[in-house]
Amino acid sequence: MLSFKVCFVLFICLHAVLPATADNQCQCMKVIDGDVWYGPGNGYLYRFIMTYMTYDEAQSNCAILGSTLAVNGPKNTDFMKILNLQLPVIVDNKYWIGLNDKQVEGTFVWEDGTPLINSEANWYPGEPNDSQGEDCVCGNYRGSLQWKDFNCSYRGLYALCERPE
Ligand SMILES: [Ca+2]
Ligand SMILES: [Ca+2]
């Protein structure tokens, strides 16, 4: 009985200390097929690939891991800040997210086929500007967590991959 009470008190304290997660989803790390994935608590897991890639290469590399370029994480800066604490290496680096306007200029679409809506958008000031035909999106320009459109064939960004928990 005593140990039950201790467990219960510990449970309550942990709940008070840890940031709230959506529906008690995993704020943790998981090893899948030998790779470590991080969950910031939004129901998805993330892996950061530190190789300079074009957008298409980043898509392929995420697909090899059974994932896609990040879609749900970049929509919520609070979760991205938690992920940055879990994976500090991403803080200062530029990476592709799963968002582009390849099909129709100015109409950005997520990798899951849904259109970008205004309330999700987190553009760096002055972006997107389609400078010389930029159609693919960087999710962390100048460490701001804000987005910038880049030329899809620019081999100079890392990849942030995402998969469901
Ligand atoms: Ca464009
Ligand atoms: Ca741009």
Short mmCIF file of N, CA and C and ligand atoms in Angstrom, two decimals:
data_model
loop_
_atom_site.label_atom_id
_atom_site.label_comp_id
_atom_site.label_asym_id
_atom_site.label_seq_id
_atom_site.Cartn_x
_atom_site.Cartn_y
_atom_site.Cartn_z
N MET A 1 0.84 -1.20 0.00
CA MET A 1 0.00 0.00 0.00
C MET A 1 0.88 1.26 0.00
N LEU A 2 1.94 1.19 0.79
CA LEU A 2 2.83 2.35 0.86
C LEU A 2 3.46 2.61 -0.50
N SER A 3 3.93 1.53 -1.15
CA SER A 3 4.59 1.73 -2.44
C SER A 3 3.60 2.26 -3.49
N PHE A 4 2.35 1.85 -3.36
CA PHE A 4 1.34 2.37 -4.27
C PHE A 4 1.21 3.88 -4.10
N LYS A 5 1.20 4.31 -2.83
CA LYS A 5 1.07 5.75 -2.57
C LYS A 5 2.27 6.50 -3.12
N VAL A 6 3.46 5.94 -2.94
CA VAL A 6 4.68 6.59 -3.46
C VAL A 6 4.59 6.71 -4.97
N CYS A 7 4.17 5.62 -5.62
CA CYS A 7 4.05 5.64 -7.08
C CYS A 7 3.04 6.70 -7.51
N PHE A 8 1.95 6.76 -6.79
CA PHE A 8 0.90 7.71 -7.17
C PHE A 8 1.40 9.14 -7.05
N VAL A 9 2.08 9.43 -5.94
CA VAL A 9 2.61 10.79 -5.72
C VAL A 9 3.65 11.11 -6.80
N LEU A 10 4.51 10.13 -7.10
CA LEU A 10 5.53 10.33 -8.12
C LEU A 10 4.88 10.64 -9.48
N PHE A 11 3.82 9.90 -9.77
CA PHE A 11 3.10 10.08 -11.03
C PHE A 11 2.55 11.50 -11.12
N ILE A 12 1.94 11.96 -10.03
CA ILE A 12 1.36 13.31 -10.02
C ILE A 12 2.48 14.35 -10.19
N CYS A 13 3.60 14.16 -9.49
CA CYS A 13 4.70 15.12 -9.57
C CYS A 13 5.27 15.18 -10.99
N LEU A 14 5.46 14.01 -11.60
CA LEU A 14 6.01 13.99 -12.95
C LEU A 14 5.08 14.71 -13.92
N HIS A 15 3.81 14.50 -13.71
CA HIS A 15 2.84 15.16 -14.58
C HIS A 15 2.92 16.67 -14.44
N ALA A 16 3.20 17.11 -13.20
CA ALA A 16 3.27 18.55 -12.96
C ALA A 16 4.54 19.15 -13.57
N VAL A 17 5.61 18.36 -13.62
CA VAL A 17 6.92 18.87 -14.05
C VAL A 17 7.05 18.83 -15.58
N LEU A 18 6.63 17.72 -16.19
CA LEU A 18 6.83 17.58 -17.63
C LEU A 18 5.87 18.47 -18.40
N PRO A 19 6.35 19.05 -19.52
CA PRO A 19 5.45 19.86 -20.34
C PRO A 19 4.29 19.01 -20.84
N ALA A 20 3.15 19.63 -21.01
CA ALA A 20 1.98 18.91 -21.48
C ALA A 20 2.20 18.39 -22.89
N THR A 21 1.79 17.18 -23.13
CA THR A 21 1.88 16.62 -24.47
C THR A 21 0.47 16.34 -24.96
N ALA A 22 0.34 16.27 -26.27
CA ALA A 22 -0.98 16.01 -26.84
C ALA A 22 -1.39 14.58 -26.53
N ASP A 23 -2.47 14.42 -25.79
CA ASP A 23 -3.02 13.09 -25.50
C ASP A 23 -1.96 12.12 -24.98
N ASN A 24 -1.11 12.59 -24.08
CA ASN A 24 -0.08 11.74 -23.47
C ASN A 24 0.82 11.06 -24.49
N GLN A 25 1.10 11.73 -25.60
CA GLN A 25 1.95 11.09 -26.59
C GLN A 25 3.41 11.18 -26.17
N CYS A 26 4.19 10.36 -26.81
CA CYS A 26 5.56 10.10 -26.37
C CYS A 26 6.47 11.32 -26.48
N GLN A 27 6.97 11.81 -25.33
CA GLN A 27 8.03 12.81 -25.37
C GLN A 27 9.28 12.06 -24.94
N CYS A 28 9.96 11.48 -25.91
CA CYS A 28 10.94 10.46 -25.60
C CYS A 28 11.80 10.16 -26.82
N MET A 29 12.65 9.17 -26.70
CA MET A 29 13.36 8.66 -27.87
C MET A 29 13.03 7.19 -28.05
N LYS A 30 13.04 6.76 -29.31
CA LYS A 30 12.77 5.36 -29.61
C LYS A 30 13.80 4.87 -30.61
N VAL A 31 14.24 3.64 -30.46
CA VAL A 31 15.15 3.04 -31.44
C VAL A 31 14.32 2.17 -32.38
N ILE A 32 14.38 2.50 -33.68
CA ILE A 32 13.64 1.74 -34.68
C ILE A 32 14.63 1.28 -35.75
N ASP A 33 14.74 -0.02 -35.94
CA ASP A 33 15.69 -0.59 -36.91
C ASP A 33 17.12 -0.04 -36.70
N GLY A 34 17.48 0.14 -35.44
CA GLY A 34 18.83 0.58 -35.12
C GLY A 34 19.04 2.09 -35.18
N ASP A 35 18.03 2.84 -35.59
CA ASP A 35 18.15 4.30 -35.63
C ASP A 35 17.37 4.93 -34.48
N VAL A 36 17.93 6.02 -33.92
CA VAL A 36 17.26 6.70 -32.83
C VAL A 36 16.32 7.77 -33.39
N TRP A 37 15.08 7.77 -32.93
CA TRP A 37 14.08 8.75 -33.32
C TRP A 37 13.62 9.49 -32.06
N TYR A 38 13.30 10.78 -32.22
CA TYR A 38 12.90 11.60 -31.08
C TYR A 38 11.45 12.05 -31.22
N GLY A 39 10.70 11.92 -30.15
CA GLY A 39 9.30 12.36 -30.13
C GLY A 39 9.15 13.56 -29.22
N PRO A 40 8.75 14.72 -29.77
CA PRO A 40 8.56 15.91 -28.93
C PRO A 40 7.19 15.95 -28.25
N GLY A 41 6.36 14.93 -28.48
CA GLY A 41 5.06 14.87 -27.80
C GLY A 41 3.89 15.22 -28.69
N ASN A 42 4.12 15.29 -30.00
CA ASN A 42 3.02 15.63 -30.91
C ASN A 42 2.48 14.41 -31.66
N GLY A 43 2.92 13.21 -31.23
CA GLY A 43 2.43 12.00 -31.89
C GLY A 43 3.30 11.54 -33.04
N TYR A 44 4.41 12.25 -33.29
CA TYR A 44 5.32 11.88 -34.37
C TYR A 44 6.74 11.76 -33.84
N LEU A 45 7.55 11.03 -34.60
CA LEU A 45 8.97 10.85 -34.25
C LEU A 45 9.82 11.49 -35.34
N TYR A 46 11.01 11.96 -34.95
CA TYR A 46 11.87 12.71 -35.87
C TYR A 46 13.29 12.16 -35.87
N ARG A 47 13.88 12.23 -37.06
CA ARG A 47 15.29 11.87 -37.22
C ARG A 47 15.91 12.92 -38.14
N PHE A 48 17.11 13.36 -37.78
CA PHE A 48 17.79 14.43 -38.50
C PHE A 48 18.96 13.82 -39.27
N ILE A 49 18.98 14.00 -40.59
CA ILE A 49 20.06 13.44 -41.40
C ILE A 49 21.03 14.55 -41.78
N MET A 50 22.25 14.45 -41.27
CA MET A 50 23.24 15.51 -41.48
C MET A 50 24.14 15.24 -42.67
N THR A 51 23.55 15.29 -43.85
CA THR A 51 24.27 15.22 -45.11
C THR A 51 23.67 16.28 -46.00
N TYR A 52 24.51 17.03 -46.74
CA TYR A 52 23.95 18.04 -47.63
C TYR A 52 23.21 17.37 -48.78
N MET A 53 21.96 17.76 -48.95
CA MET A 53 21.10 17.11 -49.93
C MET A 53 20.26 18.13 -50.68
N THR A 54 19.84 17.73 -51.91
CA THR A 54 18.77 18.46 -52.60
C THR A 54 17.46 18.04 -51.94
N TYR A 55 16.38 18.70 -52.35
CA TYR A 55 15.07 18.34 -51.78
C TYR A 55 14.71 16.90 -52.14
N ASP A 56 14.90 16.54 -53.41
CA ASP A 56 14.55 15.18 -53.84
C ASP A 56 15.39 14.13 -53.10
N GLU A 57 16.67 14.43 -52.90
CA GLU A 57 17.53 13.50 -52.17
C GLU A 57 17.05 13.36 -50.72
N ALA A 58 16.64 14.47 -50.14
CA ALA A 58 16.14 14.44 -48.76
C ALA A 58 14.87 13.59 -48.68
N GLN A 59 13.97 13.77 -49.66
CA GLN A 59 12.75 12.95 -49.71
C GLN A 59 13.11 11.47 -49.75
N SER A 60 14.05 11.12 -50.64
CA SER A 60 14.43 9.72 -50.81
C SER A 60 15.04 9.16 -49.54
N ASN A 61 15.91 9.95 -48.91
CA ASN A 61 16.57 9.45 -47.70
C ASN A 61 15.59 9.24 -46.55
N CYS A 62 14.60 10.09 -46.47
CA CYS A 62 13.56 9.87 -45.45
C CYS A 62 12.75 8.63 -45.80
N ALA A 63 12.44 8.46 -47.07
CA ALA A 63 11.63 7.30 -47.50
C ALA A 63 12.33 6.00 -47.18
N ILE A 64 13.67 5.97 -47.35
CA ILE A 64 14.44 4.77 -47.03
C ILE A 64 14.26 4.38 -45.56
N LEU A 65 14.06 5.39 -44.72
CA LEU A 65 13.87 5.14 -43.29
C LEU A 65 12.40 4.90 -42.93
N GLY A 66 11.55 4.77 -43.94
CA GLY A 66 10.13 4.55 -43.68
C GLY A 66 9.43 5.80 -43.20
N SER A 67 9.91 6.97 -43.64
CA SER A 67 9.34 8.24 -43.16
C SER A 67 9.21 9.21 -44.32
N THR A 68 8.76 10.42 -44.02
CA THR A 68 8.71 11.49 -45.02
C THR A 68 9.42 12.71 -44.45
N LEU A 69 9.69 13.69 -45.30
CA LEU A 69 10.16 14.96 -44.78
C LEU A 69 9.10 15.50 -43.82
N ALA A 70 9.53 16.22 -42.80
CA ALA A 70 8.64 16.64 -41.72
C ALA A 70 7.49 17.51 -42.22
N VAL A 71 6.29 17.17 -41.77
CA VAL A 71 5.07 17.88 -42.15
C VAL A 71 4.38 18.46 -40.90
N ASN A 72 4.17 17.60 -39.91
CA ASN A 72 3.39 18.03 -38.75
C ASN A 72 4.19 18.85 -37.74
N GLY A 73 5.47 18.53 -37.57
CA GLY A 73 6.30 19.26 -36.63
C GLY A 73 6.41 20.75 -36.94
N PRO A 74 6.78 21.08 -38.19
CA PRO A 74 6.99 22.50 -38.51
C PRO A 74 5.73 23.36 -38.38
N LYS A 75 4.56 22.73 -38.27
CA LYS A 75 3.33 23.51 -38.11
C LYS A 75 3.19 24.07 -36.70
N ASN A 76 4.01 23.58 -35.76
CA ASN A 76 3.86 23.99 -34.37
C ASN A 76 5.23 24.28 -33.75
N THR A 77 5.53 25.55 -33.59
CA THR A 77 6.85 25.96 -33.10
C THR A 77 7.13 25.45 -31.70
N ASP A 78 6.09 25.30 -30.87
CA ASP A 78 6.30 24.80 -29.51
C ASP A 78 6.91 23.40 -29.52
N PHE A 79 6.39 22.54 -30.40
CA PHE A 79 6.95 21.19 -30.49
C PHE A 79 8.35 21.21 -31.10
N MET A 80 8.58 22.14 -32.04
CA MET A 80 9.92 22.22 -32.64
C MET A 80 10.95 22.67 -31.61
N LYS A 81 10.54 23.52 -30.68
CA LYS A 81 11.47 23.96 -29.62
C LYS A 81 11.82 22.78 -28.71
N ILE A 82 10.83 21.93 -28.41
CA ILE A 82 11.11 20.74 -27.60
C ILE A 82 12.06 19.82 -28.35
N LEU A 83 11.81 19.65 -29.66
CA LEU A 83 12.68 18.79 -30.47
C LEU A 83 14.10 19.35 -30.51
N ASN A 84 14.23 20.66 -30.55
CA ASN A 84 15.56 21.28 -30.54
C ASN A 84 16.31 20.99 -29.24
N LEU A 85 15.57 20.86 -28.14
CA LEU A 85 16.21 20.51 -26.87
C LEU A 85 16.64 19.04 -26.87
N GLN A 86 15.80 18.20 -27.50
CA GLN A 86 16.12 16.77 -27.56
C GLN A 86 17.29 16.51 -28.51
N LEU A 87 17.36 17.32 -29.57
CA LEU A 87 18.30 17.10 -30.67
C LEU A 87 19.01 18.43 -30.95
N PRO A 88 19.87 18.88 -30.03
CA PRO A 88 20.43 20.24 -30.14
C PRO A 88 21.17 20.49 -31.46
N VAL A 89 21.60 19.43 -32.13
CA VAL A 89 22.36 19.60 -33.35
C VAL A 89 21.54 20.29 -34.45
N ILE A 90 20.22 20.23 -34.35
CA ILE A 90 19.42 20.83 -35.42
C ILE A 90 19.26 22.34 -35.25
N VAL A 91 19.59 22.86 -34.08
CA VAL A 91 19.25 24.25 -33.76
C VAL A 91 19.80 25.25 -34.78
N ASP A 92 21.07 25.10 -35.14
CA ASP A 92 21.71 26.09 -36.00
C ASP A 92 21.76 25.67 -37.47
N ASN A 93 21.12 24.58 -37.79
CA ASN A 93 21.26 24.06 -39.15
C ASN A 93 20.01 24.22 -40.00
N LYS A 94 20.27 24.34 -41.30
CA LYS A 94 19.16 24.43 -42.25
C LYS A 94 18.77 23.02 -42.69
N TYR A 95 17.47 22.79 -42.76
CA TYR A 95 17.00 21.48 -43.21
C TYR A 95 15.72 21.63 -44.03
N TRP A 96 15.55 20.68 -44.95
CA TRP A 96 14.33 20.63 -45.74
C TRP A 96 13.18 20.13 -44.89
N ILE A 97 12.01 20.71 -45.09
CA ILE A 97 10.77 20.14 -44.55
C ILE A 97 9.89 19.74 -45.74
N GLY A 98 8.85 18.98 -45.47
CA GLY A 98 8.03 18.43 -46.56
C GLY A 98 7.00 19.41 -47.08
N LEU A 99 7.47 20.49 -47.69
CA LEU A 99 6.57 21.54 -48.18
C LEU A 99 7.18 22.15 -49.44
N ASN A 100 6.36 22.27 -50.50
CA ASN A 100 6.87 22.86 -51.74
C ASN A 100 5.73 23.43 -52.58
N ASP A 101 6.11 24.28 -53.53
CA ASP A 101 5.12 24.80 -54.50
C ASP A 101 5.57 24.46 -55.92
N LYS A 102 6.04 23.21 -56.07
CA LYS A 102 6.51 22.75 -57.39
C LYS A 102 5.39 22.72 -58.42
N GLN A 103 4.19 22.31 -57.99
CA GLN A 103 3.09 22.10 -58.95
C GLN A 103 2.52 23.42 -59.45
N VAL A 104 2.16 24.28 -58.52
CA VAL A 104 1.56 25.58 -58.88
C VAL A 104 2.31 26.65 -58.11
N GLU A 105 2.97 27.54 -58.84
CA GLU A 105 3.76 28.58 -58.19
C GLU A 105 2.92 29.37 -57.17
N GLY A 106 3.43 29.45 -55.95
CA GLY A 106 2.75 30.22 -54.91
C GLY A 106 1.74 29.42 -54.10
N THR A 107 1.42 28.20 -54.55
CA THR A 107 0.51 27.34 -53.79
C THR A 107 1.33 26.24 -53.14
N PHE A 108 1.60 26.41 -51.86
CA PHE A 108 2.45 25.44 -51.16
C PHE A 108 1.62 24.27 -50.65
N VAL A 109 2.17 23.06 -50.88
CA VAL A 109 1.48 21.82 -50.52
C VAL A 109 2.43 20.96 -49.68
N TRP A 110 1.89 20.39 -48.62
CA TRP A 110 2.67 19.49 -47.76
C TRP A 110 2.87 18.14 -48.44
N GLU A 111 3.86 17.40 -47.97
CA GLU A 111 4.16 16.07 -48.53
C GLU A 111 2.99 15.10 -48.42
N ASP A 112 2.08 15.34 -47.48
CA ASP A 112 0.92 14.45 -47.36
C ASP A 112 -0.22 14.88 -48.27
N GLY A 113 0.03 15.88 -49.12
CA GLY A 113 -0.95 16.29 -50.11
C GLY A 113 -1.89 17.40 -49.67
N THR A 114 -1.78 17.81 -48.40
CA THR A 114 -2.68 18.87 -47.91
C THR A 114 -2.06 20.24 -48.19
N PRO A 115 -2.91 21.22 -48.53
CA PRO A 115 -2.39 22.56 -48.81
C PRO A 115 -1.98 23.27 -47.52
N LEU A 116 -0.98 24.12 -47.63
CA LEU A 116 -0.58 24.95 -46.48
C LEU A 116 -1.68 25.97 -46.22
N ILE A 117 -2.11 26.07 -44.97
CA ILE A 117 -3.09 27.10 -44.63
C ILE A 117 -2.38 28.21 -43.86
N ASN A 118 -2.94 29.41 -43.94
CA ASN A 118 -2.27 30.60 -43.42
C ASN A 118 -1.89 30.47 -41.95
N SER A 119 -2.76 29.84 -41.14
CA SER A 119 -2.49 29.77 -39.70
C SER A 119 -1.30 28.86 -39.38
N GLU A 120 -0.90 28.00 -40.34
CA GLU A 120 0.26 27.12 -40.12
C GLU A 120 1.57 27.78 -40.53
N ALA A 121 1.48 28.78 -41.40
CA ALA A 121 2.68 29.33 -42.05
C ALA A 121 3.58 30.06 -41.05
N ASN A 122 4.87 29.89 -41.24
CA ASN A 122 5.86 30.46 -40.32
C ASN A 122 7.05 30.96 -41.13
N TRP A 123 6.77 31.86 -42.08
CA TRP A 123 7.81 32.31 -43.01
C TRP A 123 8.75 33.32 -42.36
N TYR A 124 10.01 33.21 -42.72
CA TYR A 124 11.02 34.22 -42.36
C TYR A 124 10.62 35.52 -43.08
N PRO A 125 10.88 36.68 -42.47
CA PRO A 125 10.50 37.94 -43.13
C PRO A 125 11.01 38.00 -44.58
N GLY A 126 10.13 38.37 -45.49
CA GLY A 126 10.50 38.50 -46.90
C GLY A 126 10.37 37.21 -47.69
N GLU A 127 10.04 36.12 -47.03
CA GLU A 127 9.88 34.82 -47.69
C GLU A 127 8.41 34.41 -47.71
N PRO A 128 7.96 33.59 -48.60
CA PRO A 128 8.73 33.05 -49.72
C PRO A 128 8.80 34.08 -50.86
N ASN A 129 9.94 34.16 -51.52
CA ASN A 129 10.08 35.17 -52.58
C ASN A 129 10.33 34.55 -53.95
N ASP A 130 10.36 33.21 -54.02
CA ASP A 130 10.53 32.53 -55.30
C ASP A 130 11.73 33.08 -56.09
N SER A 131 12.76 33.49 -55.36
CA SER A 131 13.94 34.07 -56.01
C SER A 131 14.54 33.08 -57.00
N GLN A 132 14.56 33.45 -58.26
CA GLN A 132 15.07 32.59 -59.33
C GLN A 132 14.40 31.21 -59.32
N GLY A 133 13.13 31.19 -58.97
CA GLY A 133 12.35 29.95 -59.07
C GLY A 133 12.52 28.99 -57.92
N GLU A 134 12.46 29.50 -56.70
CA GLU A 134 12.59 28.62 -55.52
C GLU A 134 11.23 27.98 -55.20
N ASP A 135 11.22 26.65 -55.07
CA ASP A 135 9.96 25.94 -54.85
C ASP A 135 9.96 25.00 -53.64
N CYS A 136 11.08 24.89 -52.93
CA CYS A 136 11.16 23.94 -51.81
C CYS A 136 11.53 24.67 -50.53
N VAL A 137 11.10 24.12 -49.40
CA VAL A 137 11.11 24.91 -48.17
C VAL A 137 12.11 24.40 -47.12
N CYS A 138 12.88 25.35 -46.62
CA CYS A 138 13.81 25.14 -45.49
C CYS A 138 13.06 25.50 -44.21
N GLY A 139 13.16 24.63 -43.21
CA GLY A 139 12.37 24.82 -41.99
C GLY A 139 13.04 25.57 -40.87
N ASN A 140 14.28 26.02 -41.08
CA ASN A 140 14.99 26.65 -39.95
C ASN A 140 16.01 27.63 -40.47
N TYR A 141 15.54 28.69 -41.12
CA TYR A 141 16.47 29.65 -41.72
C TYR A 141 17.12 30.51 -40.64
N ARG A 142 18.43 30.55 -40.65
CA ARG A 142 19.21 31.32 -39.67
C ARG A 142 18.84 30.96 -38.23
N GLY A 143 18.54 29.69 -38.00
CA GLY A 143 18.24 29.23 -36.65
C GLY A 143 16.96 29.80 -36.06
N SER A 144 16.08 30.34 -36.94
CA SER A 144 14.88 31.04 -36.47
C SER A 144 13.68 30.14 -36.31
N LEU A 145 13.77 28.89 -36.79
CA LEU A 145 12.62 27.99 -36.92
C LEU A 145 11.62 28.51 -37.94
N GLN A 146 11.96 29.64 -38.58
CA GLN A 146 11.08 30.16 -39.63
C GLN A 146 11.52 29.63 -40.98
N TRP A 147 10.62 29.72 -41.94
CA TRP A 147 10.81 29.04 -43.21
C TRP A 147 11.28 29.98 -44.32
N LYS A 148 12.02 29.40 -45.25
CA LYS A 148 12.50 30.14 -46.42
C LYS A 148 12.42 29.21 -47.62
N ASP A 149 11.95 29.72 -48.75
CA ASP A 149 11.99 28.88 -49.95
C ASP A 149 13.38 28.93 -50.56
N PHE A 150 13.82 27.76 -51.01
CA PHE A 150 15.13 27.58 -51.63
C PHE A 150 14.93 26.91 -52.98
N ASN A 151 15.96 26.97 -53.81
CA ASN A 151 15.94 26.19 -55.04
C ASN A 151 15.98 24.71 -54.68
N CYS A 152 15.03 23.92 -55.22
CA CYS A 152 14.92 22.51 -54.85
C CYS A 152 16.20 21.73 -55.14
N SER A 153 16.97 22.17 -56.13
CA SER A 153 18.18 21.42 -56.51
C SER A 153 19.42 21.91 -55.78
N TYR A 154 19.24 22.83 -54.82
CA TYR A 154 20.38 23.29 -54.01
C TYR A 154 20.81 22.18 -53.05
N ARG A 155 22.03 21.69 -53.22
CA ARG A 155 22.51 20.61 -52.38
C ARG A 155 23.23 21.22 -51.18
N GLY A 156 22.46 21.77 -50.25
CA GLY A 156 23.10 22.46 -49.13
C GLY A 156 22.30 22.44 -47.85
N LEU A 157 21.28 21.58 -47.81
CA LEU A 157 20.46 21.49 -46.60
C LEU A 157 20.44 20.05 -46.09
N TYR A 158 20.21 19.90 -44.80
CA TYR A 158 20.02 18.58 -44.20
C TYR A 158 18.55 18.19 -44.34
N ALA A 159 18.18 17.05 -43.74
CA ALA A 159 16.79 16.59 -43.83
C ALA A 159 16.22 16.33 -42.46
N LEU A 160 15.00 16.80 -42.23
CA LEU A 160 14.28 16.45 -41.02
C LEU A 160 13.17 15.48 -41.41
N CYS A 161 13.34 14.22 -41.00
CA CYS A 161 12.38 13.18 -41.34
C CYS A 161 11.38 12.99 -40.20
N GLU A 162 10.18 12.56 -40.56
CA GLU A 162 9.09 12.42 -39.59
C GLU A 162 8.31 11.13 -39.87
N ARG A 163 7.91 10.46 -38.82
CA ARG A 163 7.06 9.27 -38.95
C ARG A 163 6.09 9.24 -37.77
N PRO A 164 4.94 8.60 -37.96
CA PRO A 164 4.01 8.48 -36.82
C PRO A 164 4.67 7.66 -35.71
N GLU A 165 4.25 7.90 -34.47
CA GLU A 165 4.76 7.13 -33.34
C GLU A 165 4.49 5.65 -33.52
CA CA B 1 8.08 28.99 -55.78
CA CA B 2 13.47 32.50 -50.92
#
